[in-house]
mmCIF file of C-alpha atoms in Angstrom:
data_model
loop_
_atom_site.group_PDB
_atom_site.id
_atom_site.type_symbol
_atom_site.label_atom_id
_atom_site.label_comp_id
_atom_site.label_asym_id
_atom_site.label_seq_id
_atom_site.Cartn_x
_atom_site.Cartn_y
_atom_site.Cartn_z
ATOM 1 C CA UNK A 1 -31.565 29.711 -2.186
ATOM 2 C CA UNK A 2 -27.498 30.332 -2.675
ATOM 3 C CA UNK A 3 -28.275 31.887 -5.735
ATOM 4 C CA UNK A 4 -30.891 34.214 -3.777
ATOM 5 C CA UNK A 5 -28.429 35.292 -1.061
ATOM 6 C CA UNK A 6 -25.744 35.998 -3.453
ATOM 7 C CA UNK A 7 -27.845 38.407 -5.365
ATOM 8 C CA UNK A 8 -29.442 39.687 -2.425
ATOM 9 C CA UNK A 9 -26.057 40.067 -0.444
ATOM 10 C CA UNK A 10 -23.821 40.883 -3.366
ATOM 11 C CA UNK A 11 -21.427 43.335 -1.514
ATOM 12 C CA UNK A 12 -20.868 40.972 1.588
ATOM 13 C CA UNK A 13 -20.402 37.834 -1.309
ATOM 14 C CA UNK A 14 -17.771 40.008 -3.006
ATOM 15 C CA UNK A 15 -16.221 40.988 0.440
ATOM 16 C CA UNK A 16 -16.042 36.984 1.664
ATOM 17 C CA UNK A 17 -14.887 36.259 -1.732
ATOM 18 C CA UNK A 18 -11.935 38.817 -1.311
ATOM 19 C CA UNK A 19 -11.005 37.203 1.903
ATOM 20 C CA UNK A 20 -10.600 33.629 0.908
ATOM 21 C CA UNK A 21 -8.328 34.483 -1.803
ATOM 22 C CA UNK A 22 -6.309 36.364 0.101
ATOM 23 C CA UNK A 23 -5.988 33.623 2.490
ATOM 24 C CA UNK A 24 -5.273 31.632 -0.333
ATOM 25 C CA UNK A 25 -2.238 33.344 -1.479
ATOM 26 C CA UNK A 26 -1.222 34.081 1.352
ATOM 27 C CA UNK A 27 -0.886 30.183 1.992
ATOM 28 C CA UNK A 28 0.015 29.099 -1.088
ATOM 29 C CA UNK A 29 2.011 32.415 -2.663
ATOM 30 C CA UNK A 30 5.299 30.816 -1.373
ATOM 31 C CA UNK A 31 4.339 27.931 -3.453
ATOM 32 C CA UNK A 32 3.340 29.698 -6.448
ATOM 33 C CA UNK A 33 5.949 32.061 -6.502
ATOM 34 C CA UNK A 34 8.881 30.298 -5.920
ATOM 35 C CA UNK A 35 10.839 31.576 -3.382
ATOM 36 C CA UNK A 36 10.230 31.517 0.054
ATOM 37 C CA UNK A 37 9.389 34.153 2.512
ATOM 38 C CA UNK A 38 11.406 33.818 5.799
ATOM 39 C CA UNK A 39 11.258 35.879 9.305
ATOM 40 C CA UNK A 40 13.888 37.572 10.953
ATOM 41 C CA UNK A 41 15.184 34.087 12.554
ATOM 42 C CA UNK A 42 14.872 31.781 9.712
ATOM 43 C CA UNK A 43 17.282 34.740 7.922
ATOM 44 C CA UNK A 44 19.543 34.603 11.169
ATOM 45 C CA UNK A 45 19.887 31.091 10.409
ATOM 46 C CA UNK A 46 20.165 31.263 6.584
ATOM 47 C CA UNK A 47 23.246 34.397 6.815
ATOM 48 C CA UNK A 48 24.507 32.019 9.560
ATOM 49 C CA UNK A 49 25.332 29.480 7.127
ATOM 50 C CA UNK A 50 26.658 31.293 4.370
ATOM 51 C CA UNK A 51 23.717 32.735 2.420
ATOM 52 C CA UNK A 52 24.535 35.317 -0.462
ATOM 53 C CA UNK A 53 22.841 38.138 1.141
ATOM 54 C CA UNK A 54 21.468 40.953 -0.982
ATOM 55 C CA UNK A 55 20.251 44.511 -0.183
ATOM 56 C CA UNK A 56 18.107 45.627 -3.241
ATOM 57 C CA UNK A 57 17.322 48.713 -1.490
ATOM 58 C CA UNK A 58 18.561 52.320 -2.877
ATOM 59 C CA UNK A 59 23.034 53.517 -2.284
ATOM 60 C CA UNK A 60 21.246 55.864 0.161
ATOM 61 C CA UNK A 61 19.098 53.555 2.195
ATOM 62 C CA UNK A 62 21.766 51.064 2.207
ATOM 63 C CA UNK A 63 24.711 53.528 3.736
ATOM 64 C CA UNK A 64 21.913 53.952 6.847
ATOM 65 C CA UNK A 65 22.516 50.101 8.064
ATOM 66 C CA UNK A 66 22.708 46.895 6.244
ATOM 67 C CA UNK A 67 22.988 43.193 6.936
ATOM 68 C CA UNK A 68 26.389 41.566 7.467
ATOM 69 C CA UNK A 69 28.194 41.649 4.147
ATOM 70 C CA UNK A 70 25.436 42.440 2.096
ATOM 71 C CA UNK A 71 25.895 42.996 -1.433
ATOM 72 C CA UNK A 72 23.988 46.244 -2.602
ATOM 73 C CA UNK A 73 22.082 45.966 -5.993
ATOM 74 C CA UNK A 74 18.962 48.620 -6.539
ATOM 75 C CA UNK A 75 16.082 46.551 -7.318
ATOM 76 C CA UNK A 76 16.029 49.007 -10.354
ATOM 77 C CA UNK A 77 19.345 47.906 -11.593
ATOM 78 C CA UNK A 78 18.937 43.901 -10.614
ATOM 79 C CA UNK A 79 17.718 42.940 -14.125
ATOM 80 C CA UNK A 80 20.813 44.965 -15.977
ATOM 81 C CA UNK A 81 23.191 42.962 -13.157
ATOM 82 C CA UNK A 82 21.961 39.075 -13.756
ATOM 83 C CA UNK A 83 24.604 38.259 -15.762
ATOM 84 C CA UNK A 84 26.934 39.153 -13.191
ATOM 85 C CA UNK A 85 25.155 36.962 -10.703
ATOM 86 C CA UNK A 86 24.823 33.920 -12.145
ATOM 87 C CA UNK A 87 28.051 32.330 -9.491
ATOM 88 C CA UNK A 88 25.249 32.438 -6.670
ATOM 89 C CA UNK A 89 22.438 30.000 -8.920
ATOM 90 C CA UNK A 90 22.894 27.263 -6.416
ATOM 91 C CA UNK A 91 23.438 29.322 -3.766
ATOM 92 C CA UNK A 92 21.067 29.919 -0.936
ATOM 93 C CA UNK A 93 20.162 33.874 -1.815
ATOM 94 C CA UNK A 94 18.609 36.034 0.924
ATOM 95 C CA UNK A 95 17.064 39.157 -0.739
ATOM 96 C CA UNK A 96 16.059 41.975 1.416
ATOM 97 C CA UNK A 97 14.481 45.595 1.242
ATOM 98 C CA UNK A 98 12.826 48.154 3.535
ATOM 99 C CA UNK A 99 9.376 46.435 3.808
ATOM 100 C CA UNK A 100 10.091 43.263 1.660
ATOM 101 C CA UNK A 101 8.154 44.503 -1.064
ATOM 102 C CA UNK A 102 10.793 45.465 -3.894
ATOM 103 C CA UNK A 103 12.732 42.059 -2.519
ATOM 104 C CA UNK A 104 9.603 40.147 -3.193
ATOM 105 C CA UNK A 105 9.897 41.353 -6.987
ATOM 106 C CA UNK A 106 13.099 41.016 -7.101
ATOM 107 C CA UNK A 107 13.075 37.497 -5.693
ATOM 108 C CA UNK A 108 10.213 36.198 -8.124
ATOM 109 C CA UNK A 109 12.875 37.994 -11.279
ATOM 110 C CA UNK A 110 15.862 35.735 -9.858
ATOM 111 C CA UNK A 111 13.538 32.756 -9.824
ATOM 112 C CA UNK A 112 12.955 32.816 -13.283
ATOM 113 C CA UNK A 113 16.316 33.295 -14.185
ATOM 114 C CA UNK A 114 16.949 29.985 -12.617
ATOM 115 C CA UNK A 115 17.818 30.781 -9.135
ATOM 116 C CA UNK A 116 16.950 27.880 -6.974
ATOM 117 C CA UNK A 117 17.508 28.812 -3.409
ATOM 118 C CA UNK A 118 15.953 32.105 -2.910
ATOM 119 C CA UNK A 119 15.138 33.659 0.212
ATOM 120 C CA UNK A 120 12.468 37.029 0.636
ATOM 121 C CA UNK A 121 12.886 38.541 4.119
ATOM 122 C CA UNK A 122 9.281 39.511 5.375
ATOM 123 C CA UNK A 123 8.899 43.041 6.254
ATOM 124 C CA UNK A 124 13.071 43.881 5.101
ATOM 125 C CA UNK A 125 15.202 45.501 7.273
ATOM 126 C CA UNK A 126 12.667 46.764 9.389
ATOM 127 C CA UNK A 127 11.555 43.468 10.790
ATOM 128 C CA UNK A 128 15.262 42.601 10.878
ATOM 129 C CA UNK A 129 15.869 45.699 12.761
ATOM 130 C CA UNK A 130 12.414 45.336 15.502
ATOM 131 C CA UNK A 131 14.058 41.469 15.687
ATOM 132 C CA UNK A 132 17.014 43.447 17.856
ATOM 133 C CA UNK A 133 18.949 42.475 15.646
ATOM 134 C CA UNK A 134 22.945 44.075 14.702
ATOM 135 C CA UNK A 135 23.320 46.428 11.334
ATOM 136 C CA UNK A 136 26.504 47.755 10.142
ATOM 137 C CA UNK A 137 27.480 51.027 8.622
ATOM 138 C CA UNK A 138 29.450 51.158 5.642
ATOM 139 C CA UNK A 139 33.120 52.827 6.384
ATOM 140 C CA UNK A 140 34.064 56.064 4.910
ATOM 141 C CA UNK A 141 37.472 56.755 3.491
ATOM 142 C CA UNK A 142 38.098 58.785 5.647
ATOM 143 C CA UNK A 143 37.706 56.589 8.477
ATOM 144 C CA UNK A 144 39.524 53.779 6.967
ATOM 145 C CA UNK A 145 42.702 56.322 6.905
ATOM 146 C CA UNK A 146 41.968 57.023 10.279
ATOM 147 C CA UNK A 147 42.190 53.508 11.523
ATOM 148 C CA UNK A 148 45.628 52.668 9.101
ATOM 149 C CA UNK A 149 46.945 55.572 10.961
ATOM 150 C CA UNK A 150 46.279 54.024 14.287
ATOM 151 C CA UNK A 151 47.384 50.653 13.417
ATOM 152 C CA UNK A 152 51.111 51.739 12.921
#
């Protein structure tokens, strides 16, 4: 009889079939991958407490806003730069992106370089960003002048 609706109903089978594993990894992905994905709070919290924080994201897209003292690394250039990152291992790491998708890939490549406390923030900057939450601006040269100037 199972075996009669599955034939019969192939396409919905397939389409229920598509859904539970998705539900699946969306459950256990975390799990599976690693790291672990965090919300605009739980990345409050982690920054908060002294999390490395780092902005795979383009030089452009970071000099439009970035979190607290993040440290800007193109996901594109991550895997040429582990060697230089090996101080933050033990470190709580909180990788961010636009959407969270290049972070995601860049998370799961710290991971297996033996990374043990790293952080994906769902949806990037934007979620960070729709959260309310503060972005600064990086400071040109010629404002830092500017301020020296009024500081004497």
């Amino acid at each position: 009889m199972f075996i009669e609706f599955v034939h019969e109903q192939l396409l919905l089978f397939v389409a229920l079939a598509v859904i539970v594993g998705m539900l699946g990894y969306s459950y256990f992905g975390d799990k599976v991958s690693g790291f672990k994905t965090v919300n605009a709070d739980e990345a409050v919290r982690l920054y908060n407490s002294g999390a490395w924080v780092l902005d795979v994201r383009t030089d452009a897209e970071f000099r439009g806003g970035f979190i607290g003292e993040a440290e800007n690394i193109s996901s594109t250039d991550v895997s040429k730069r582990l060697a230089s990152l090996d101080s933050h291992k033990d470190d709580d790491v909180l990788v961010y992106c636009q959407s969270g998708a290049r972070s995601a890939s860049v998370a799961r490549m710290l991971v297996k370089q033996g990374f043990s406390k790293v952080h994906n923030l769902s949806g990037g900057i934007m979620s960070w960003k729709s959260a309310g939450l503060p972005v600064n601006k990086p400071v040109s040269k010629k404002q830092l002048k500017k301020n020296r100037k009024e500081e004497v």
